[in-house]
Coordinates of C-alpha atoms and ligand atoms in Angstrom, one line a residue:
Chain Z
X45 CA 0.0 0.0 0.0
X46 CA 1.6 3.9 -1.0
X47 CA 2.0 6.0 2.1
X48 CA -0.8 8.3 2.9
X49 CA -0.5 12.1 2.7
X50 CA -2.5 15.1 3.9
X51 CA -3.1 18.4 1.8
X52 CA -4.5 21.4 2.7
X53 CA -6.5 22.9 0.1
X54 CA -8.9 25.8 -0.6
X55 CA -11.6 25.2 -3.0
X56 CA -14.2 28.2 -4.8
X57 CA -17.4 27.1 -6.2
X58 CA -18.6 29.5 -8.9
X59 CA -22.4 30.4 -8.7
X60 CA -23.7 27.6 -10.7
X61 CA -21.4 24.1 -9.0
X62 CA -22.6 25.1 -5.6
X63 CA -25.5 22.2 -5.2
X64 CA -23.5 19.3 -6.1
X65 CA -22.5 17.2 -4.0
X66 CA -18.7 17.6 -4.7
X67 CA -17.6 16.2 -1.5
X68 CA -19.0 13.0 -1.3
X69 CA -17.8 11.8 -4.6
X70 CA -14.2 12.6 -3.1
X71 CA -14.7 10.0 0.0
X72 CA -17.0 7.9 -1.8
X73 CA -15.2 7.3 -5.5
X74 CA -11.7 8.4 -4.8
X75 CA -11.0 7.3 -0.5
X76 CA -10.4 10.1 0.4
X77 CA -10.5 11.0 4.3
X78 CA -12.0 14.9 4.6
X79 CA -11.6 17.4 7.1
X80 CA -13.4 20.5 6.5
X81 CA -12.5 23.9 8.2
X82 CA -14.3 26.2 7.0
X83 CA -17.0 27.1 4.5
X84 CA -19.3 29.7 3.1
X85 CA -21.9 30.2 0.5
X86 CA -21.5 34.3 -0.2
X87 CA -25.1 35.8 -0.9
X88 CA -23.8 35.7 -4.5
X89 CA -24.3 32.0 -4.3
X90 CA -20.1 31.4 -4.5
X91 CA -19.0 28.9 -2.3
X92 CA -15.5 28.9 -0.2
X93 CA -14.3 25.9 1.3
X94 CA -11.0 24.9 3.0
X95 CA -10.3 21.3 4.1
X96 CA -7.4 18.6 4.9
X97 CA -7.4 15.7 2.0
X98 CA -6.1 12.4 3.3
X99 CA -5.0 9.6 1.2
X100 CA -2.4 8.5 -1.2
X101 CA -0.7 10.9 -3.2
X102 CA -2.8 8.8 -6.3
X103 CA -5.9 9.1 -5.1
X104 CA -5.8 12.8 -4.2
X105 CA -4.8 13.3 -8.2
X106 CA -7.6 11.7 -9.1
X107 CA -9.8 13.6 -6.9
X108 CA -8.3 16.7 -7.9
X109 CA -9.1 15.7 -11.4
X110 CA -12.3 15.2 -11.0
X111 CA -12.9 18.5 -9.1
X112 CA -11.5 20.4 -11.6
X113 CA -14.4 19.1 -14.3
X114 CA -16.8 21.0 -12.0
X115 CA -14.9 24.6 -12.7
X116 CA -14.2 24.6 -9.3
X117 CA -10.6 26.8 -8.9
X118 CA -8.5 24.6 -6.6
X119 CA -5.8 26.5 -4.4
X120 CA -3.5 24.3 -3.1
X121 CA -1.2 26.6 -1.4
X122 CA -4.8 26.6 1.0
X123 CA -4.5 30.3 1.6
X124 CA -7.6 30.5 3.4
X125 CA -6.3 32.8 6.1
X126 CA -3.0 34.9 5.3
X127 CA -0.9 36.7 7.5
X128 CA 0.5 40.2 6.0
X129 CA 3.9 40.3 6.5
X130 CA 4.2 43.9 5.8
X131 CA 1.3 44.6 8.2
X132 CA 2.6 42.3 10.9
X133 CA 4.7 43.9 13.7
X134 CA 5.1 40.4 16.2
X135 CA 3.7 42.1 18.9
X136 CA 2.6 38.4 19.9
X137 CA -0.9 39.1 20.9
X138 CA -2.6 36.7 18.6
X139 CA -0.3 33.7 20.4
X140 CA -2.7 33.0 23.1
X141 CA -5.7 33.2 21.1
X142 CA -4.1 30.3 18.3
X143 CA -5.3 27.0 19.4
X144 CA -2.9 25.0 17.2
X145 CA 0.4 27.1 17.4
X146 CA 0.0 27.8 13.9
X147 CA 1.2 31.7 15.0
X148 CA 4.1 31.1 17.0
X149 CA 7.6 32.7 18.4
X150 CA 10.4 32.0 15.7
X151 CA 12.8 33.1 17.8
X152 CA 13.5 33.6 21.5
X153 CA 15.9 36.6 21.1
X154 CA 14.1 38.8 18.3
X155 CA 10.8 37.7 19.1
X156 CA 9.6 37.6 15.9
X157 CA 6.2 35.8 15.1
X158 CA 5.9 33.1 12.2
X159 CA 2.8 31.6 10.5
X160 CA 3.2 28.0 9.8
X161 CA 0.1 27.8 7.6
X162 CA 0.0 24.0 7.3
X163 CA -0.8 24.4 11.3
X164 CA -3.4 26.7 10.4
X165 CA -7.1 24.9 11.5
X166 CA -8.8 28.8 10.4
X167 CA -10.7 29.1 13.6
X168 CA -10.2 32.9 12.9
X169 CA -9.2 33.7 16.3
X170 CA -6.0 35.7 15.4
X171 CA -8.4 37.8 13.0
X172 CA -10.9 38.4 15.3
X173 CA -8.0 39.7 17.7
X174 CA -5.0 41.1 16.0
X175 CA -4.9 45.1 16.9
X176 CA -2.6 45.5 13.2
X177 CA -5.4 44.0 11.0
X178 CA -2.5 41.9 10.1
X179 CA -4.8 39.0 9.6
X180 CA -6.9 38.2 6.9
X181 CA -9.4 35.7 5.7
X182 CA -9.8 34.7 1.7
X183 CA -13.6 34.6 2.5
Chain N
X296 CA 32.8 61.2 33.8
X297 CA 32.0 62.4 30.3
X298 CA 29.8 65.6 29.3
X299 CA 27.0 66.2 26.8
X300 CA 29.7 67.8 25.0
X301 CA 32.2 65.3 24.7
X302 CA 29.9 62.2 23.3
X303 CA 28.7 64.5 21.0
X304 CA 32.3 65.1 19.7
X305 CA 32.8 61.8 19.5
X306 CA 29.7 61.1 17.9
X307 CA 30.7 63.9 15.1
X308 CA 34.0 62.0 14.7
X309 CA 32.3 59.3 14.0
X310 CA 33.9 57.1 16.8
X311 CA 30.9 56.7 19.3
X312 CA 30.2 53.6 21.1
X313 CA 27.0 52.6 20.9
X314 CA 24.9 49.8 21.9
X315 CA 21.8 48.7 22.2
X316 CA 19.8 48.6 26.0
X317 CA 20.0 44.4 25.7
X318 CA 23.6 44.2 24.1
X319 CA 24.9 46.4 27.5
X320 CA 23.6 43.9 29.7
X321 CA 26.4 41.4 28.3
X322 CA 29.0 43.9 27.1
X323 CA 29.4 44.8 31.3
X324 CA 29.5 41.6 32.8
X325 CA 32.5 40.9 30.1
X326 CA 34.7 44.2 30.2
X327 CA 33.3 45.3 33.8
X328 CA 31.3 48.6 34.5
X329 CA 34.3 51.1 35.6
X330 CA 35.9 50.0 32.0
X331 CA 33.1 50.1 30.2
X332 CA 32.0 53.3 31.0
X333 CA 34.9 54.6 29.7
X334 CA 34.2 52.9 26.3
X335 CA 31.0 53.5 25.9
X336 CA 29.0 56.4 24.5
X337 CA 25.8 55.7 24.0
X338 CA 23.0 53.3 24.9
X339 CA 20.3 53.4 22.7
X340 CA 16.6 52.4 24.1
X341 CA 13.2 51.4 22.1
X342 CA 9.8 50.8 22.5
X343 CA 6.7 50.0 19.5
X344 CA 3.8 49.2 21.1
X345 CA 0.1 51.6 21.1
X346 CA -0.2 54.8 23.1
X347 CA -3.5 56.3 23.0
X348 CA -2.6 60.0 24.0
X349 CA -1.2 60.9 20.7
X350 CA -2.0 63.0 17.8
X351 CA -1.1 65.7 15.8
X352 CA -1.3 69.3 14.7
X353 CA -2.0 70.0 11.0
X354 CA -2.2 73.3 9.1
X355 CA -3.8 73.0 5.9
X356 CA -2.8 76.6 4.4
X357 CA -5.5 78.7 3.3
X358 CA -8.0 78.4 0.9
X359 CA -9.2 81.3 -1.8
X360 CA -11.6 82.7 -0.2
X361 CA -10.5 81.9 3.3
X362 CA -11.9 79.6 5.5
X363 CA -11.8 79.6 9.8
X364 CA -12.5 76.0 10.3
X365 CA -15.3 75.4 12.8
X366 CA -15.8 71.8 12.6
X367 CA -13.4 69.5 10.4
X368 CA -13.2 65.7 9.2
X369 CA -10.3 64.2 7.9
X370 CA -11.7 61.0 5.8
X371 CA -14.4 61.2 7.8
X372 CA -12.7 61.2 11.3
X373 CA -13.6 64.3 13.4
X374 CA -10.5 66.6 14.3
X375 CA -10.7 69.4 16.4
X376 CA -10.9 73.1 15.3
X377 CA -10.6 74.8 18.9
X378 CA -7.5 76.6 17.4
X379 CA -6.7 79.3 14.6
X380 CA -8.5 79.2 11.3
X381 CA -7.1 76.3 9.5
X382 CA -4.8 74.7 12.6
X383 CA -6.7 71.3 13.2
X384 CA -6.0 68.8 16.0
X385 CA -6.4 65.0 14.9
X386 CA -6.7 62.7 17.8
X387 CA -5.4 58.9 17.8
X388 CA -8.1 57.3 19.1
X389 CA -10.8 59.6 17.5
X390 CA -13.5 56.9 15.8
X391 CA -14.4 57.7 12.0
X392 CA -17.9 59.5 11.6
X393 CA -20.5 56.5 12.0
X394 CA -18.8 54.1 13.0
X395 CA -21.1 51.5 15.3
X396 CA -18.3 51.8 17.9
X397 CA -20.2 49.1 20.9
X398 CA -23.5 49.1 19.2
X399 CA -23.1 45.5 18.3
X400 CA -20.8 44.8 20.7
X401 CA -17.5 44.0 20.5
X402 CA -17.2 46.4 17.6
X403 CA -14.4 46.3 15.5
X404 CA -13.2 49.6 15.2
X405 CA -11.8 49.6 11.9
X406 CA -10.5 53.1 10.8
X407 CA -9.7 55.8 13.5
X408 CA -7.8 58.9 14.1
X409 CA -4.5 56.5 14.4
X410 CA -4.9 55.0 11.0
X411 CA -5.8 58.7 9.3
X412 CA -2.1 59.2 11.1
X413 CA -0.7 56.2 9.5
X414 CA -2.6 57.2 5.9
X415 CA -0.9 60.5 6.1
X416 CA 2.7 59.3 7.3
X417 CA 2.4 56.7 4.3
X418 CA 2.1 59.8 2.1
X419 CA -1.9 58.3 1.3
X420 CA -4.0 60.7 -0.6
X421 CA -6.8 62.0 2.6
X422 CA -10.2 64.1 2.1
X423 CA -10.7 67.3 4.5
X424 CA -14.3 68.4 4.7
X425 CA -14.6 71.3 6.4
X426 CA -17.8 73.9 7.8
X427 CA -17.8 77.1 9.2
X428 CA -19.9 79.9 10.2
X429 CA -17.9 82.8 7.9
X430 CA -16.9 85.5 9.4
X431 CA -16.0 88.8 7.2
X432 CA -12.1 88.1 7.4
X433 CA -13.3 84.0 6.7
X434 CA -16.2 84.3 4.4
X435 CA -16.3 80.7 2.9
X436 CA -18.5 78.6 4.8
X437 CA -17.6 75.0 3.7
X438 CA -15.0 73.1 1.7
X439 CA -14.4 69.6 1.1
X440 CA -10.7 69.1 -1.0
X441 CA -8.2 66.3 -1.2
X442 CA -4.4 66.6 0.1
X443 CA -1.8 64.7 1.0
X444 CA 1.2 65.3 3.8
X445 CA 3.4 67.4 1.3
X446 CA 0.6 69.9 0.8
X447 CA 0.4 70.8 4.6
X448 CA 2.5 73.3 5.9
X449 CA 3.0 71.9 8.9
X450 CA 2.1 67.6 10.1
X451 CA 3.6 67.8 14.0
X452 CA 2.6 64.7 15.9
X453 CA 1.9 65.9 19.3
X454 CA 1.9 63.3 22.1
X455 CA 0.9 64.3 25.1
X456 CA 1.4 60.8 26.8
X457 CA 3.7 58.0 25.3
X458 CA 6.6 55.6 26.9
X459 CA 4.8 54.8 30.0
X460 CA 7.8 53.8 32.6
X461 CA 6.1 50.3 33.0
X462 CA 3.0 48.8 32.9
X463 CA 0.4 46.5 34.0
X464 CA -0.1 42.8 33.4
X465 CA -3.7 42.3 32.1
X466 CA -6.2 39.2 33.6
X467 CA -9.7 38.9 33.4
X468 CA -11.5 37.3 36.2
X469 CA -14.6 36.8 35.1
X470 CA -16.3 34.2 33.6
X471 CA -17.0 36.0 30.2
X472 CA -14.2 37.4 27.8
X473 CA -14.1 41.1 28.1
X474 CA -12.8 43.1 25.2
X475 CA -10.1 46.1 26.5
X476 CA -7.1 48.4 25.3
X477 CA -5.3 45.4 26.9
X478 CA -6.5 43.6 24.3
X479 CA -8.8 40.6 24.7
X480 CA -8.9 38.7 27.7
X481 CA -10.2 35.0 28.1
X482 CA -12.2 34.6 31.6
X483 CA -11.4 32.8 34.1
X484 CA -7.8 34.1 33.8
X485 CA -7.1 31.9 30.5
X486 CA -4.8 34.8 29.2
X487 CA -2.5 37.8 30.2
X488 CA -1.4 40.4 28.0
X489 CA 1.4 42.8 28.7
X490 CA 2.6 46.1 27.1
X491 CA 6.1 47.1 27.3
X492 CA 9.9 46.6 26.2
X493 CA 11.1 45.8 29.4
X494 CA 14.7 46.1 29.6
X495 CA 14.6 48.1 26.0
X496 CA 12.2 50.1 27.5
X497 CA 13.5 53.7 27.6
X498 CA 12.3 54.8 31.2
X499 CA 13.5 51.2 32.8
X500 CA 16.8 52.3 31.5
X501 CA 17.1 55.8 33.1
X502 CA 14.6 54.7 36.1
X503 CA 14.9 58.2 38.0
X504 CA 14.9 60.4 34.8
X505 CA 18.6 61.2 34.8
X506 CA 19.5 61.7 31.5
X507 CA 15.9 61.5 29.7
X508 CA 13.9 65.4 30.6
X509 CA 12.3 68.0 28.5
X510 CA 14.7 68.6 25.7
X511 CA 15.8 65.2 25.2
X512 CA 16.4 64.5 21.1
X513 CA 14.3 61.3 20.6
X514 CA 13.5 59.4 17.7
X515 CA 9.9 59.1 17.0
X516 CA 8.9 57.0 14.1
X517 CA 12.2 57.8 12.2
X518 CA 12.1 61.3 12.6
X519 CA 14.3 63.7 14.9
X520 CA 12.3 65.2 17.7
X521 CA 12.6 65.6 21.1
X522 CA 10.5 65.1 25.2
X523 CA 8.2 68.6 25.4
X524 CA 7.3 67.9 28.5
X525 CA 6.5 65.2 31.4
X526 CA 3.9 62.7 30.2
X527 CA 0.4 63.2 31.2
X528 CA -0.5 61.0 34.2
X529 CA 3.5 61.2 34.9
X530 CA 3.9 60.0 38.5
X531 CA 7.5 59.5 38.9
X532 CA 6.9 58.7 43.1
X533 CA 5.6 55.6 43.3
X534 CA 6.9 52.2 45.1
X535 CA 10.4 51.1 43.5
X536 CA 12.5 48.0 43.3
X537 CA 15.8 48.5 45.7
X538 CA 17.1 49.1 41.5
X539 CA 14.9 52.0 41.1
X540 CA 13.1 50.3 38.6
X541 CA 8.6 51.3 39.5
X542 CA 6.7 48.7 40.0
X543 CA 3.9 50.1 38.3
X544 CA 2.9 52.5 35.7
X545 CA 5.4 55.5 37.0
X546 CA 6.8 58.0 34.4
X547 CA 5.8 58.9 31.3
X548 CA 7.0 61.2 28.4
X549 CA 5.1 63.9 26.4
X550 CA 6.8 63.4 22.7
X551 CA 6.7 65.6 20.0
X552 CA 8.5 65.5 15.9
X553 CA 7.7 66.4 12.7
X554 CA 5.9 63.6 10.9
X555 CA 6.7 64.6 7.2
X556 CA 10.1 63.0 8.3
X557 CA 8.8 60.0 9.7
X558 CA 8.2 56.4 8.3
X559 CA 5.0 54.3 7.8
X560 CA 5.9 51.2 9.4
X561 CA 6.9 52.3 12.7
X562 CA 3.4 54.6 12.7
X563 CA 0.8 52.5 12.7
X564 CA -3.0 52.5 13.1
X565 CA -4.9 49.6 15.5
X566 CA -8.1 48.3 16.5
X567 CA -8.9 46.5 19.8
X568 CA -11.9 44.8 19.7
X569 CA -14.7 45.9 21.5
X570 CA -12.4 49.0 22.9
X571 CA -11.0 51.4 20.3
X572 CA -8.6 53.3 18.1
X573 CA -4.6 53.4 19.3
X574 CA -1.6 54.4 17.4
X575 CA 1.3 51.9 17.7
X576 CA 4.2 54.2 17.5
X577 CA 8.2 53.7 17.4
X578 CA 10.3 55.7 19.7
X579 CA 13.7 55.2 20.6
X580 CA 15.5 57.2 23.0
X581 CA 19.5 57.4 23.8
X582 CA 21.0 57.0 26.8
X583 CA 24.2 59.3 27.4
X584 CA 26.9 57.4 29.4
X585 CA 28.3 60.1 31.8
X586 CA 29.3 58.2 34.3
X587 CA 29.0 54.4 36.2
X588 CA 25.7 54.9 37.8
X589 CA 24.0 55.9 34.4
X590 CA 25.4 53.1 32.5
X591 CA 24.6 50.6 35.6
X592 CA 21.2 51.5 35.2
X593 CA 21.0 50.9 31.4
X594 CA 22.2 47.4 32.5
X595 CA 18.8 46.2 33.9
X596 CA 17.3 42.9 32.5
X597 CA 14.1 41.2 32.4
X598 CA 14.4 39.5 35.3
X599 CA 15.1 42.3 37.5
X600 CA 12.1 44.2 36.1
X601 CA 8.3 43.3 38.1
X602 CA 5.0 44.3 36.0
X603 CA 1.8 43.9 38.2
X604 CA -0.9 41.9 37.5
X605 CA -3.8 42.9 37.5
X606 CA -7.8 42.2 37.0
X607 CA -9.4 44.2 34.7
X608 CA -12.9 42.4 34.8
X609 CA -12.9 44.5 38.0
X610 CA -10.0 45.9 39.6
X611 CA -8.9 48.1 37.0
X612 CA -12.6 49.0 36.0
X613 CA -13.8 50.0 39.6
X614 CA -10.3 51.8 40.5
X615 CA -9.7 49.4 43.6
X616 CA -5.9 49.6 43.0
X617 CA -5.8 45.7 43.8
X618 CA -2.8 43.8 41.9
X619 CA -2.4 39.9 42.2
X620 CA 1.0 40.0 42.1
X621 CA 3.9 40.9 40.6
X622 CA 5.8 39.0 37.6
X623 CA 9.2 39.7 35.9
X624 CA 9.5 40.2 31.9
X625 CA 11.6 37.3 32.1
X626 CA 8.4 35.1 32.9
X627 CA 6.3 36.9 30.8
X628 CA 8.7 36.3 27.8
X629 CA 8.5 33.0 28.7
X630 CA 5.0 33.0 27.3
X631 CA 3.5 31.3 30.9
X632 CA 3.4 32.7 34.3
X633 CA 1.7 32.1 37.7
X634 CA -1.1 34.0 39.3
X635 CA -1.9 32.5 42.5
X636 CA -0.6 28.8 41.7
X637 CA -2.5 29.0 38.1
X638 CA -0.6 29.2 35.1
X639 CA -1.9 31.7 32.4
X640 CA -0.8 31.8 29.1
X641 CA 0.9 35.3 27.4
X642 CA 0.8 37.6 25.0
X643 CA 1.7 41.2 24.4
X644 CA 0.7 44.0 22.7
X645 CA 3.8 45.7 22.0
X646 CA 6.5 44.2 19.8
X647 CA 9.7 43.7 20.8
X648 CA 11.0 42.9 18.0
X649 CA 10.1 46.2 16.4
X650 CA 11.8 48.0 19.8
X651 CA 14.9 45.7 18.5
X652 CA 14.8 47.0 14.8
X653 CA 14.2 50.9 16.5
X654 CA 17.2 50.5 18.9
X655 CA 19.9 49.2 16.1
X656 CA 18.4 51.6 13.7
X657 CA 19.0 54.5 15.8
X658 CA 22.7 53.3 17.3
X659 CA 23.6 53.3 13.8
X660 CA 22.3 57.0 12.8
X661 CA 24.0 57.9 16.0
X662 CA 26.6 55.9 15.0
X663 CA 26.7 57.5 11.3
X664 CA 27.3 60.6 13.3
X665 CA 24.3 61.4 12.0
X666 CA 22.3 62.0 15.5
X667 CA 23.2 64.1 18.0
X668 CA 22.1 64.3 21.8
X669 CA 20.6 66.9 23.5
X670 CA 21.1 67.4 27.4
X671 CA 17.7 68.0 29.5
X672 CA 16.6 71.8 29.7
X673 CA 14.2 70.6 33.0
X674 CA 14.3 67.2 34.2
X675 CA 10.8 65.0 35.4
X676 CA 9.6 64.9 38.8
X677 CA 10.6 62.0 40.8
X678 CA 8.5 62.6 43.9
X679 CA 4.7 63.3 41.8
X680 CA 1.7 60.9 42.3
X681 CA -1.3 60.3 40.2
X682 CA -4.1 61.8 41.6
X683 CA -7.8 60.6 41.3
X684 CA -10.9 62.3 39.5
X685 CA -13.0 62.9 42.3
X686 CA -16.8 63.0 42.0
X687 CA -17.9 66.1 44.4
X688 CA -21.4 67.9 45.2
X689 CA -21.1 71.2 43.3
X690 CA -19.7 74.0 46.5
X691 CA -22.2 75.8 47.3
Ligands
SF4_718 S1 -1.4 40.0 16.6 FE1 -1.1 40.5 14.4 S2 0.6 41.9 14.4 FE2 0.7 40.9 16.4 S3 2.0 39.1 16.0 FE3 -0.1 38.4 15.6 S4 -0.4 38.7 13.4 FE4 1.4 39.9 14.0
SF4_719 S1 -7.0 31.1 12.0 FE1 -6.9 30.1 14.0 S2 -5.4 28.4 13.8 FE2 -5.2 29.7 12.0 S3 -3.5 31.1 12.5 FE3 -5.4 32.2 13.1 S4 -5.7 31.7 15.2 FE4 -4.2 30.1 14.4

């Protein structure tokens, strides 16, 4: 059996895939295990969805492929929530509020604050409480 | 001993030594503090984190006709026009026009006086819309126009409370979060926040105001200005460490510089949840080395330095004066400390490493021979205490 992996992606639905039942084709045809984060129908009728994809590296082609013949956009770089650089000043007061650790000290001595976005569960707790509107959400 | 005069001669040489407030700590445990205070010039302090009591002074110029501002908006942000015709004070925490602020609480507080600061630093394009009730000299009666910080005659950011000597540890008690300028606080004492550069800090440095007075050259944002006074709510008498170093809130400075010379990123607009506007603001202030006693002093460290903790689901609300206890920066940095045998986890709301970036930046201008220092014309109390707001019967 091929090892297993897990990807982080960030799927958009245009107006007209947003009824079909996308996600249970991806467990049901291709094994894939799914962990959704996060998702949200705008009043446009465009969907948002980020979600963990677990299973071989195979398997998650093949459910990519399939996807894709729906005209959903797939992100795999699962920038659902982004961290401005230029905006962040690692004052370190989103730390507390990260459940996972995903925002974290780097570095003891400068202090400086990291994002580790494959850590990143987007609970939206650092948006809701970073004072440098640092954080921001994709939807 | 050295004088004002000499370090500035050696700074204009170009031969200053300068370090930075946590680089001193090591540099005089190696070389000892009688050799080192020879050596060294300069210590250069730092702090980036938000201070509400700021603002500035604008003067737009005049327009044809004239105008004598009686109420004014910059991008929608209400400034005040208390002064001569078209002088304007913009305050930092000042909410734009509209907004909900509470209404649907905690409100979000996106866009205040601090980020109308910020816009304008960043050299941002900003409407003025202005009314008036015309006078003969000031006929016109309203104007709404678009400018940015070149076209102003004058952008002086005018502080009248920044660099607070030390400052309080933030809990919440209760059993719902509560939304402050400490930033947001879990109940049941989940969190603590903090908010200063402990031994960066500028005032932890020179704890009884020896070198740092009115007429101090500081660096504020990038820009050459200087202390114009003590700090509002300065109360340089309160209870110290045997160091000297307060263990509360203590002394504070009242900063002034001209902001056309300053840069964006150390000038920045924030939003606390459910609280309000604040301007997080870069200062860096230098430390003379005339003798031992001043440099020992710059050599404080975290650990020696005590913060109280405090409850502000009640105790700071209801003015009690109750604090928990007392922890060191060195704990806090750890990112855990103990309140009463509980561990709480911490964050903090000003950035350290942005006090780093503002202490190296300025030992190398000073370095660069490129900023001098200016002795005190009037040093800060050391004996003052904060007094209370009182709620009397009117006399009769
Ligand atoms: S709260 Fe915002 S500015 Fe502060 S470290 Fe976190 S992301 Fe950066
Ligand atoms: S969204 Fe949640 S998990 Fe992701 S970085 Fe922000 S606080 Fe951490």
């Amino acid at each position: 059996m091929s090892q297993t992996v897990t990807k982080k992606l960030m799927l958009f639905f245009p107006k007209c895939e947003c009824e079909k039942p996308i996600i249970y084709h991806l467990v049901k045809d291709h094994n894939l295990i799914v962990n959704v984060f996060r998702a949200k129908v705008t009043p446009e009728e465009e969907g948002y969805l980020a979600l963990d994809v677990t299973g071989t590296e195979e398997d998650i082609q093949k459910g990519m492929d399939f996807v894709k013949t729906f005209n959903v956009s797939i992100n795999t770089t699962g920038k659902g929530i982004t961290v401005d650089e230029d905006h962040c000043t690692h004052c370190g007061h989103c730390i507390t509020h990260c459940p996972t650790g995903a925002l974290h000290i780097a570095d003891m001595a400068t202090r400086e604050v990291i994002f580790t976005e494959s850590k990143c569960i987007e609970c939206m707790g650092c948006i809701r409480v970073c004072p440098y509107n640092a954080c921001a959400s994709a939807f | 001993m050295k004088t004002y005069e000499q370090i500035n001669n050696r700074i204009e040489s170009g031969k200053a030594v300068v370090l930075t407030a946590d680089e001193i700590i090591d540099y005089v445990e190696k070389k000892g503090l009688a050799a080192a205070a020879k050596e060294v010039d300069v210590v250069t302090t730092a702090t980036f984190g938000p201070m509400c009591s700021s603002g500035c002074v604008l003067n737009f110029g005049h327009s044809k006709p004239k105008i004598r501002m009686s109420e004014a908006w910059v991008q929608d942000v209400l400034v005040y026009t208390g002064l001569a015709a078209v002088d304007v004070y913009l305050g930092a925490t000042q909410l734009r026009h509209n907004d909900p602020a509470n209404m649907d609480h905690p409100g979000e507080f996106r866009y205040g006086g601090a980020h109308v600061m910020e816009d304008l630093v960043a050299g941002k394009t900003l409407q003025l819309f202005a009314l008036s009730y015309g006078t003969d000299c000031y006929p016109l009666r309203e104007i709404r126009t678009y400018f940015t910080i070149n076209d102003l005659n004058q952008a002086i950011m005018l502080n009248p409370r920044n660099c607070y000597q030390n400052y309080n540890v933030a809990v919440n008690d209760s059993d719902r979060t509560i939304y402050t300028y400490m930033g947001t606080l879990e109940p049941k004492r989940k969190n603590a926040n903090y908010c200063s550069a402990g031994q960066l800090s500028p005032l932890l440095n020179d704890p009884y105001y020896e070198t740092i007075g009115v007429g101090t050259r500081v660096w504020l944002a990038g820009a050459h200005g200087h202390v114009y006074a003590e700090g509002t709510q300065h109360a340089g008498g309160g209870s110290r460490t045997p160091e000297g170093i307060p263990k509360g809130g203590s002394g504070t400075l009242a900063l002034t510089a001209d902001m056309k010379q300053m840069s964006k990123e150390f000038v920045r607009g924030t939003s606390f949840r459910g609280y309000g506007v604040s301007l997080a603001l870069g200062v860096g202030i230098p430390i003379p080395i005339l003798n031992e006693d001043v440099l020992k002093r710059t050599c404080i460290s975290d650990r020696e330095i005590l913060a109280p903790v405090v409850d502000y689901s009640h105790d700071y609300p209801q003015n009690t004066g109750k604090v928990l206890c007392h922890v060191s920066y060195e704990q806090l940095r750890t990112g855990e400390i103990e309140v009463e045998g509980k561990k709480v986890a911490v964050g903090s709301l000003s950035s350290y490493y942005k006090a780093l970036e503002i202490a190296h930046l300025l030992a190398d201008e000073i370095k660069r021979g490129d900023f001098r220092l200016a002795e005190p014309i009037a040093y800060l109390p050391k004996d003052t205490k904060m007094r209370p707001l009182v709620a009397r019967e009117k006399p009769s």
